[in-house]
Amino acid sequence: MQQAPQTIVIVGGGTAGWMAANLLAQQWGRHGTQITLIESSEIGIIGVGEGSTPYLRQFFKRLGIEEREWMPACNATFKCGIRFPDWSTQPGYEQYVHPFFNQEDLPVGGEFFTNACLRRRGSAADANPQDFFIAAELARQRKAPFYLPREDGSPSPQTDYAYHFDSGLLGAFLKQHAFKLGVRHQIDTVARVDLCENGDIAQLQMDSGALVGGDLFIDCSGFRGLLINEALGEPFISYKDKLFNDRAIAIPSALDESQDIPSETTSTALRHGWVWQIPLSSRYGNGYVYASDFVSPEQAEIELRQHLGAAVANSEARHLKMRVGRVEQHWRNNCLGVGLSQGFIEPLEATALMLIQFSVEVFIDLMEQGEFSRRHQAQFNRHINKMFEGVLDYVAAHYRLNTRSDSDYWRANRENQQISDRLASILEVWDQGGDFEAELTSHGDALMYIRPSWYCLLAGMGRFPANLQAFKQQQEILTGAQARSKLESTAKRFFGHRDYLRSMK
Ligand SMILES: Cc1cc2nc3c(=O)[nH]c(=O)nc-3n(C[C@H](O)[C@H](O)[C@H](O)COP(=O)(O)OP(=O)(O)OC[C@H]3O[C@@H](n4cnc5c(N)ncnc54)[C@H](O)[C@@H]3O)c2cc1C
């Protein structure tokens, strides 16, 4: 067996760099691997990225970091799902929720799938997911995803959830933790990258004059892709024809202290894109993700400010460009692209940190399986590409399914033919009332999103036949109002969000 890499050099001190540093040090520090993270004091971090998927819970578990330790330090809150107002104009479906799913969902949530199938086949059953899932009700009542203790002391069921956090504070927290794991830190700017004859990176020449060599280089340099794109020339595949958004404007606002803290992300469609609202324990993070082919930055900022109102009258806006797509190979020679350098799918489902985590975890696993050789490099690249394409399909489906007609942007999105064969097939089977279960199953693990998520998206957007028949079958079905009233009482047994966060300090 060959040795684990002896020296790993990470370029970039954004979330990607510090996440990678922690995971690699945790895994290979014991093999004597020395990890150095280099970051430039002149080139800032992107400084956004404040929502996660539930998968981030595994990251902290793997590092042995408790929520009580990191969440208060990062002004973090709990996320029960994402609410999508104004993507659809279908009556009863003007907003919907993509919830995180729980074991406890079965009795009521199970009825949602039945209703969605009936409605898809022409019966007027209620099928907006926001009425059927506990997480959606928890968010409506601004609850934390934790049951109050039971009187008899018996354990409560587990619920699934994700997080919101201040990205700058998360980076600072992960930096301190990486130091504990022995990661070295160098502040300097890479000026040149020297390559070997075989295309490997030999060393980095720094602005200070220092030379930095290593066995393995991790490119966490952000959208620029300093090592993987610029130095190694790895091609970048743009998703611009599938996802039009290429800009964002971020702007913070104050929390309303008179109310509890929301436990969901809200992603509201506007004329030329959508606005995120992410509640932290200290403030809201807001931002407009839009397409520069359809609206100017100035006009987009006006739209965003109109949407947010007086709450942001005195807040400064940050304008950001986004490079949406991915590199062809994420691992090339002795270089691994991680984070924005490897690719980015716009943040509608908050998947970027999940892809960072997956990339590093899969890399560690395959390196170990290949006895620290490059034996599984092609397999790694196929795997990560499959994940990117899987997320792309799910995100692209939101745009395809919109029913807005207030701008060319939304019409162009709805009419866009640049969708994958897989997504086209999923939509066709749904629309034709075919066997949707079999359709989803046929794509195996190529779908990054599980079955309930696809149902929630398609039903939540109100993608149903126009002329529905009154429901005639003998079988009783649950109405949205009945489902909601059952969940309302369940949700009362959960902690208030602010109370739970306070109890963690
Ligand atoms: C608008 C927007 C919203 C987003 N929302 C979400 C979200 O809700 N959820 C989510 O998971 N993700 C989100 N993301 C993505 C998330 O922000 C990033 O994936 C994450 O912050 C990781 O960024 P990074 O570390 O790859 O790059 P960056 O933060 O850009 O860091 C780059 C680092 O490289 C260093 N560097 C660059 N060049 C050099 C050089 N020559 N020498 C030395 N150092 C150098 C810089 O100093 C910096 O430290 C969002 C992104 C955008 C644009």
CSV table of N, CA and C in Angstrom, one decimal, residues 59-185:
chain,number,residue,atom,x,y,z
A,59,PHE,N,-21.5,16.3,8.1
A,59,PHE,CA,-20.2,17.0,8.1
A,59,PHE,C,-19.8,17.2,9.6
A,60,PHE,N,-20.7,17.8,10.3
A,60,PHE,CA,-20.3,18.1,11.7
A,60,PHE,C,-20.2,16.8,12.5
A,61,LYS,N,-21.0,15.9,12.2
A,61,LYS,CA,-20.9,14.6,13.0
A,61,LYS,C,-19.6,13.9,12.7
A,62,ARG,N,-19.2,14.0,11.4
A,62,ARG,CA,-17.9,13.3,11.1
A,62,ARG,C,-16.7,14.0,11.8
A,63,LEU,N,-16.9,15.3,12.0
A,63,LEU,CA,-15.8,16.0,12.7
A,63,LEU,C,-16.0,16.0,14.3
A,64,GLY,N,-17.1,15.4,14.7
A,64,GLY,CA,-17.4,15.3,16.2
A,64,GLY,C,-17.7,16.7,16.8
A,65,ILE,N,-18.3,17.6,16.0
A,65,ILE,CA,-18.6,18.9,16.5
A,65,ILE,C,-20.1,19.0,16.8
A,66,GLU,N,-20.5,19.3,18.0
A,66,GLU,CA,-21.9,19.4,18.4
A,66,GLU,C,-22.5,20.7,17.9
A,67,GLU,N,-23.8,20.6,17.7
A,67,GLU,CA,-24.6,21.8,17.3
A,67,GLU,C,-24.4,23.0,18.3
A,68,ARG,N,-24.4,22.6,19.6
A,68,ARG,CA,-24.2,23.6,20.7
A,68,ARG,C,-22.9,24.4,20.5
A,69,GLU,N,-21.9,23.7,19.9
A,69,GLU,CA,-20.6,24.3,19.8
A,69,GLU,C,-20.5,25.3,18.6
A,70,TRP,N,-21.0,24.8,17.4
A,70,TRP,CA,-20.8,25.7,16.2
A,70,TRP,C,-22.0,26.6,15.9
A,71,MET,N,-23.2,26.2,16.3
A,71,MET,CA,-24.4,27.0,15.8
A,71,MET,C,-24.4,28.4,16.5
A,72,PRO,N,-24.3,28.5,17.8
A,72,PRO,CA,-24.3,29.9,18.3
A,72,PRO,C,-23.2,30.7,17.8
A,73,ALA,N,-22.0,30.1,17.6
A,73,ALA,CA,-20.8,30.8,17.1
A,73,ALA,C,-21.0,31.4,15.7
A,74,CYS,N,-22.0,30.8,14.9
A,74,CYS,CA,-22.2,31.1,13.5
A,74,CYS,C,-23.5,31.8,13.3
A,75,ASN,N,-24.2,32.2,14.4
A,75,ASN,CA,-25.5,32.8,14.3
A,75,ASN,C,-26.5,31.9,13.5
A,76,ALA,N,-26.3,30.6,13.7
A,76,ALA,CA,-27.1,29.7,12.9
A,76,ALA,C,-28.5,29.4,13.4
A,77,THR,N,-29.3,29.0,12.5
A,77,THR,CA,-30.7,28.7,12.8
A,77,THR,C,-31.1,27.4,12.1
A,78,PHE,N,-32.2,26.8,12.5
A,78,PHE,CA,-32.7,25.6,11.9
A,78,PHE,C,-33.5,25.8,10.7
A,79,LYS,N,-33.4,24.9,9.7
A,79,LYS,CA,-34.1,25.1,8.4
A,79,LYS,C,-35.0,23.8,8.2
A,80,CYS,N,-36.3,24.0,8.1
A,80,CYS,CA,-37.2,22.9,7.9
A,80,CYS,C,-37.5,22.7,6.5
A,81,GLY,N,-37.1,23.6,5.6
A,81,GLY,CA,-37.4,23.4,4.2
A,81,GLY,C,-37.3,24.8,3.5
A,82,ILE,N,-37.8,24.8,2.3
A,82,ILE,CA,-37.8,26.0,1.5
A,82,ILE,C,-39.2,26.3,1.0
A,83,ARG,N,-39.6,27.6,1.1
A,83,ARG,CA,-40.9,28.0,0.6
A,83,ARG,C,-40.7,28.7,-0.7
A,84,PHE,N,-41.6,28.5,-1.6
A,84,PHE,CA,-41.5,29.0,-3.0
A,84,PHE,C,-42.7,29.9,-3.3
A,85,PRO,N,-42.8,31.1,-3.0
A,85,PRO,CA,-43.9,31.9,-3.4
A,85,PRO,C,-43.8,32.4,-4.8
A,86,ASP,N,-44.9,32.5,-5.5
A,86,ASP,CA,-45.0,33.2,-6.8
A,86,ASP,C,-44.3,32.6,-8.0
A,87,TRP,N,-43.9,31.3,-7.9
A,87,TRP,CA,-43.4,30.7,-9.1
A,87,TRP,C,-44.5,30.2,-10.0
A,88,SER,N,-45.6,29.9,-9.3
A,88,SER,CA,-46.8,29.4,-10.1
A,88,SER,C,-47.9,30.4,-9.9
A,89,THR,N,-48.8,30.4,-10.9
A,89,THR,CA,-50.0,31.3,-10.8
A,89,THR,C,-51.2,30.4,-10.7
A,90,GLN,N,-51.0,29.1,-10.7
A,90,GLN,CA,-52.2,28.2,-10.6
A,90,GLN,C,-52.9,28.4,-9.3
A,91,PRO,N,-54.3,28.6,-9.3
A,91,PRO,CA,-55.0,28.8,-8.1
A,91,PRO,C,-54.8,27.7,-7.1
A,92,GLY,N,-54.5,28.1,-5.9
A,92,GLY,CA,-54.2,27.1,-4.8
A,92,GLY,C,-52.7,26.7,-4.7
A,93,TYR,N,-52.0,27.1,-5.7
A,93,TYR,CA,-50.6,26.7,-5.8
A,93,TYR,C,-49.6,27.9,-6.0
A,94,GLU,N,-50.1,29.1,-5.5
A,94,GLU,CA,-49.3,30.3,-5.7
A,94,GLU,C,-48.1,30.2,-4.9
A,95,GLN,N,-48.1,29.4,-3.9
A,95,GLN,CA,-46.8,29.1,-3.2
A,95,GLN,C,-46.8,27.6,-2.7
A,96,TYR,N,-45.7,27.1,-2.5
A,96,TYR,CA,-45.6,25.7,-2.0
A,96,TYR,C,-44.3,25.6,-1.2
A,97,VAL,N,-44.2,24.4,-0.5
A,97,VAL,CA,-43.0,24.2,0.3
A,97,VAL,C,-42.3,22.9,-0.1
A,98,HIS,N,-41.0,23.0,-0.2
A,98,HIS,CA,-40.2,21.7,-0.4
A,98,HIS,C,-39.7,21.4,1.0
A,99,PRO,N,-40.3,20.5,1.7
A,99,PRO,CA,-40.0,20.3,3.1
A,99,PRO,C,-38.9,19.2,3.2
A,100,PHE,N,-38.2,19.2,4.4
A,100,PHE,CA,-37.4,18.0,4.7
A,100,PHE,C,-38.3,17.0,5.3
A,101,PHE,N,-38.1,15.7,5.0
A,101,PHE,CA,-39.1,14.7,5.3
A,101,PHE,C,-38.7,14.0,6.6
A,102,ASN,N,-39.8,13.5,7.3
A,102,ASN,CA,-39.7,12.9,8.6
A,102,ASN,C,-40.4,11.6,8.6
A,103,GLN,N,-40.0,10.7,9.5
A,103,GLN,CA,-40.7,9.4,9.7
A,103,GLN,C,-42.1,9.7,10.1
A,104,GLU,N,-42.3,10.7,10.9
A,104,GLU,CA,-43.6,11.1,11.4
A,104,GLU,C,-44.6,11.6,10.3
A,105,ASP,N,-44.0,11.8,9.1
A,105,ASP,CA,-44.9,12.3,8.0
A,105,ASP,C,-45.9,11.3,7.5
A,106,LEU,N,-45.6,10.0,7.7
A,106,LEU,CA,-46.3,9.0,7.0
A,106,LEU,C,-47.8,9.1,7.0
A,107,PRO,N,-48.4,9.2,8.2
A,107,PRO,CA,-49.9,9.2,8.2
A,107,PRO,C,-50.5,10.3,7.4
A,108,VAL,N,-50.0,11.5,7.4
A,108,VAL,CA,-50.6,12.6,6.6
A,108,VAL,C,-49.9,12.8,5.3
A,109,GLY,N,-48.6,12.8,5.4
A,109,GLY,CA,-47.8,13.0,4.2
A,109,GLY,C,-48.1,11.9,3.1
A,110,GLY,N,-48.3,10.7,3.6
A,110,GLY,CA,-48.6,9.6,2.7
A,110,GLY,C,-49.8,9.9,1.8
A,111,GLU,N,-50.8,10.6,2.4
A,111,GLU,CA,-52.0,11.0,1.6
A,111,GLU,C,-51.7,12.0,0.5
A,112,PHE,N,-50.6,12.8,0.7
A,112,PHE,CA,-50.2,13.7,-0.3
A,112,PHE,C,-49.9,13.0,-1.6
A,113,PHE,N,-49.2,11.9,-1.5
A,113,PHE,CA,-48.8,11.2,-2.7
A,113,PHE,C,-50.0,10.6,-3.5
A,114,THR,N,-51.0,10.1,-2.6
A,114,THR,CA,-52.2,9.6,-3.2
A,114,THR,C,-53.0,10.7,-4.0
A,115,ASN,N,-53.1,11.8,-3.3
A,115,ASN,CA,-53.8,13.0,-3.9
A,115,ASN,C,-53.1,13.5,-5.1
A,116,ALA,N,-51.8,13.6,-5.0
A,116,ALA,CA,-51.1,14.1,-6.2
A,116,ALA,C,-51.3,13.2,-7.4
A,117,CYS,N,-51.3,11.9,-7.2
A,117,CYS,CA,-51.5,11.0,-8.3
A,117,CYS,C,-52.9,11.1,-8.9
A,118,LEU,N,-53.9,11.3,-8.0
A,118,LEU,CA,-55.3,11.4,-8.4
A,118,LEU,C,-55.4,12.7,-9.2
A,119,ARG,N,-54.9,13.8,-8.7
A,119,ARG,CA,-55.0,15.1,-9.4
A,119,ARG,C,-54.3,15.0,-10.8
A,120,ARG,N,-53.2,14.4,-10.8
A,120,ARG,CA,-52.4,14.3,-12.0
A,120,ARG,C,-53.2,13.6,-13.1
A,121,ARG,N,-54.1,12.7,-12.6
A,121,ARG,CA,-54.9,11.9,-13.6
A,121,ARG,C,-56.3,12.5,-13.7
A,122,GLY,N,-56.5,13.8,-13.2
A,122,GLY,CA,-57.7,14.5,-13.6
A,122,GLY,C,-58.7,14.6,-12.5
A,123,SER,N,-58.5,14.2,-11.2
A,123,SER,CA,-59.5,14.4,-10.2
A,123,SER,C,-59.1,15.6,-9.3
A,124,ALA,N,-60.1,16.3,-8.8
A,124,ALA,CA,-59.8,17.5,-8.1
A,124,ALA,C,-59.5,17.3,-6.6
A,125,ALA,N,-58.4,16.5,-6.4
A,125,ALA,CA,-57.9,16.3,-5.0
A,125,ALA,C,-56.9,17.4,-4.7
A,126,ASP,N,-56.9,17.7,-3.4
A,126,ASP,CA,-55.9,18.8,-2.9
A,126,ASP,C,-54.5,18.2,-2.9
A,127,ALA,N,-53.6,18.9,-3.5
A,127,ALA,CA,-52.2,18.3,-3.5
A,127,ALA,C,-51.1,19.3,-3.4
A,128,ASN,N,-51.3,20.3,-2.5
A,128,ASN,CA,-50.2,21.3,-2.3
A,128,ASN,C,-49.4,20.7,-1.1
A,129,PRO,N,-48.1,20.4,-1.3
A,129,PRO,CA,-47.3,19.8,-0.2
A,129,PRO,C,-47.3,20.6,1.0
A,130,GLN,N,-47.5,21.9,1.0
A,130,GLN,CA,-47.4,22.7,2.2
A,130,GLN,C,-48.5,22.3,3.2
A,131,ASP,N,-49.5,21.6,2.8
A,131,ASP,CA,-50.6,21.2,3.7
A,131,ASP,C,-50.4,19.9,4.3
A,132,PHE,N,-49.4,19.1,3.8
A,132,PHE,CA,-49.3,17.7,4.2
A,132,PHE,C,-48.1,17.3,5.0
A,133,PHE,N,-47.1,18.1,5.1
A,133,PHE,CA,-45.8,17.7,5.7
A,133,PHE,C,-45.5,18.5,7.0
A,134,ILE,N,-45.0,17.7,8.0
A,134,ILE,CA,-44.8,18.4,9.3
A,134,ILE,C,-43.8,19.5,9.2
A,135,ALA,N,-42.8,19.3,8.4
A,135,ALA,CA,-41.8,20.4,8.4
A,135,ALA,C,-42.4,21.7,7.9
A,136,ALA,N,-43.4,21.6,6.9
A,136,ALA,CA,-44.0,22.8,6.4
A,136,ALA,C,-44.8,23.5,7.5
A,137,GLU,N,-45.5,22.7,8.3
A,137,GLU,CA,-46.3,23.3,9.4
A,137,GLU,C,-45.3,23.9,10.5
A,138,LEU,N,-44.2,23.2,10.8
A,138,LEU,CA,-43.3,23.7,11.8
A,138,LEU,C,-42.8,25.1,11.3
A,139,ALA,N,-42.5,25.2,10.0
A,139,ALA,CA,-42.0,26.5,9.5
A,139,ALA,C,-43.1,27.5,9.6
A,140,ARG,N,-44.3,27.1,9.3
A,140,ARG,CA,-45.4,28.1,9.4
A,140,ARG,C,-45.6,28.6,10.8
A,141,GLN,N,-45.4,27.7,11.8
A,141,GLN,CA,-45.5,28.2,13.2
A,141,GLN,C,-44.2,28.6,13.8
A,142,ARG,N,-43.2,28.7,12.9
A,142,ARG,CA,-41.8,29.2,13.4
A,142,ARG,C,-41.3,28.4,14.5
A,143,LYS,N,-41.4,27.0,14.4
A,143,LYS,CA,-40.9,26.1,15.4
A,143,LYS,C,-39.5,25.6,15.0
A,144,ALA,N,-38.8,25.1,16.0
A,144,ALA,CA,-37.6,24.3,15.8
A,144,ALA,C,-38.0,22.9,15.5
A,145,PRO,N,-37.1,22.1,14.8
A,145,PRO,CA,-37.5,20.8,14.5
A,145,PRO,C,-37.3,19.8,15.6
A,146,PHE,N,-37.6,20.2,16.8
A,146,PHE,CA,-37.4,19.3,18.0
A,146,PHE,C,-38.7,19.3,18.8
A,147,TYR,N,-39.1,18.0,19.2
A,147,TYR,CA,-40.2,17.9,20.1
A,147,TYR,C,-39.9,18.4,21.5
A,148,LEU,N,-40.9,19.0,22.1
A,148,LEU,CA,-40.8,19.2,23.6
A,148,LEU,C,-40.6,17.9,24.3
A,149,PRO,N,-40.0,17.9,25.5
A,149,PRO,CA,-39.8,16.6,26.2
A,149,PRO,C,-41.2,16.0,26.5
A,150,ARG,N,-41.3,14.7,26.4
A,150,ARG,CA,-42.6,14.0,26.7
A,150,ARG,C,-42.7,13.9,28.2
A,151,GLU,N,-44.0,13.9,28.7
A,151,GLU,CA,-44.2,13.8,30.1
A,151,GLU,C,-43.7,12.5,30.7
A,152,ASP,N,-43.9,11.4,29.9
A,152,ASP,CA,-43.4,10.1,30.4
A,152,ASP,C,-41.9,9.9,30.2
A,153,GLY,N,-41.2,10.9,29.7
A,153,GLY,CA,-39.8,10.7,29.5
A,153,GLY,C,-39.3,9.9,28.4
A,154,SER,N,-40.3,9.3,27.6
A,154,SER,CA,-39.9,8.4,26.5
A,154,SER,C,-39.3,9.3,25.4
A,155,PRO,N,-38.4,8.6,24.6
A,155,PRO,CA,-37.7,9.4,23.5
A,155,PRO,C,-38.7,9.9,22.4
A,156,SER,N,-38.4,11.1,21.9
A,156,SER,CA,-39.3,11.6,20.8
A,156,SER,C,-38.7,11.2,19.5
A,157,PRO,N,-39.6,11.1,18.5
A,157,PRO,CA,-39.1,10.8,17.1
A,157,PRO,C,-38.1,11.8,16.6
A,158,GLN,N,-37.2,11.4,15.8
A,158,GLN,CA,-36.3,12.3,15.2
A,158,GLN,C,-36.9,13.0,14.0
A,159,THR,N,-36.6,14.3,13.8
A,159,THR,CA,-37.0,15.0,12.5
A,159,THR,C,-35.8,15.4,11.7
A,160,ASP,N,-36.0,15.5,10.4
A,160,ASP,CA,-34.8,15.9,9.6
A,160,ASP,C,-34.9,17.4,9.4
A,161,TYR,N,-33.7,18.0,9.2
A,161,TYR,CA,-33.6,19.4,9.1
A,161,TYR,C,-32.2,19.8,8.5
A,162,ALA,N,-32.1,21.1,8.2
A,162,ALA,CA,-30.8,21.6,7.7
A,162,ALA,C,-30.6,22.9,8.5
A,163,TYR,N,-29.6,23.7,8.0
A,163,TYR,CA,-29.2,24.9,8.7
A,163,TYR,C,-29.2,26.2,7.9
A,164,HIS,N,-29.3,27.3,8.6
A,164,HIS,CA,-28.9,28.6,8.0
A,164,HIS,C,-27.8,29.1,8.9
A,165,PHE,N,-26.8,29.9,8.3
A,165,PHE,CA,-25.7,30.3,9.1
A,165,PHE,C,-25.0,31.5,8.4
A,166,ASP,N,-24.2,32.2,9.2
A,166,ASP,CA,-23.5,33.4,8.7
A,166,ASP,C,-22.2,32.8,8.0
A,167,SER,N,-22.0,32.9,6.7
A,167,SER,CA,-21.0,32.2,6.0
A,167,SER,C,-19.6,32.7,6.5
A,168,GLY,N,-19.4,34.0,6.8
A,168,GLY,CA,-18.1,34.5,7.3
A,168,GLY,C,-17.8,33.8,8.7
A,169,LEU,N,-18.8,33.7,9.5
A,169,LEU,CA,-18.6,33.2,10.9
A,169,LEU,C,-18.3,31.7,10.8
A,170,LEU,N,-19.0,31.0,9.8
A,170,LEU,CA,-18.8,29.6,9.6
A,170,LEU,C,-17.3,29.3,9.2
A,171,GLY,N,-16.9,30.2,8.3
A,171,GLY,CA,-15.5,30.0,7.8
A,171,GLY,C,-14.5,30.2,9.0
A,172,ALA,N,-14.8,31.2,9.8
A,172,ALA,CA,-13.9,31.5,11.0
A,172,ALA,C,-13.9,30.3,12.0
A,173,PHE,N,-15.1,29.8,12.2
A,173,PHE,CA,-15.2,28.6,13.1
A,173,PHE,C,-14.4,27.4,12.6
A,174,LEU,N,-14.6,27.2,11.3
A,174,LEU,CA,-13.9,26.0,10.7
A,174,LEU,C,-12.4,26.2,10.6
A,175,LYS,N,-12.0,27.5,10.5
A,175,LYS,CA,-10.6,27.7,10.5
A,175,LYS,C,-10.0,27.4,11.9
A,176,GLN,N,-10.6,27.8,13.0
A,176,GLN,CA,-10.1,27.5,14.3
A,176,GLN,C,-10.1,26.0,14.5
A,177,HIS,N,-11.1,25.3,14.0
A,177,HIS,CA,-11.2,23.8,14.2
A,177,HIS,C,-10.1,23.2,13.4
A,178,ALA,N,-9.8,23.7,12.2
A,178,ALA,CA,-8.7,23.1,11.4
A,178,ALA,C,-7.4,23.3,12.1
A,179,PHE,N,-7.2,24.4,12.8
A,179,PHE,CA,-5.9,24.6,13.5
A,179,PHE,C,-5.8,23.5,14.5
A,180,LYS,N,-6.9,23.2,15.2
A,180,LYS,CA,-6.8,22.1,16.3
A,180,LYS,C,-6.4,20.8,15.7
A,181,LEU,N,-6.8,20.6,14.4
A,181,LEU,CA,-6.4,19.3,13.7
A,181,LEU,C,-5.0,19.4,13.1
A,182,GLY,N,-4.3,20.5,13.3
A,182,GLY,CA,-2.9,20.6,12.9
A,182,GLY,C,-2.7,21.3,11.5
A,183,VAL,N,-3.8,21.9,10.9
A,183,VAL,CA,-3.7,22.5,9.6
A,183,VAL,C,-2.9,23.8,9.7
A,184,ARG,N,-1.9,23.9,8.8
A,184,ARG,CA,-1.1,25.2,8.8
A,184,ARG,C,-1.7,26.2,7.9
A,185,HIS,N,-1.5,27.5,8.2
A,185,HIS,CA,-2.2,28.6,7.5
A,185,HIS,C,-1.1,29.6,7.0
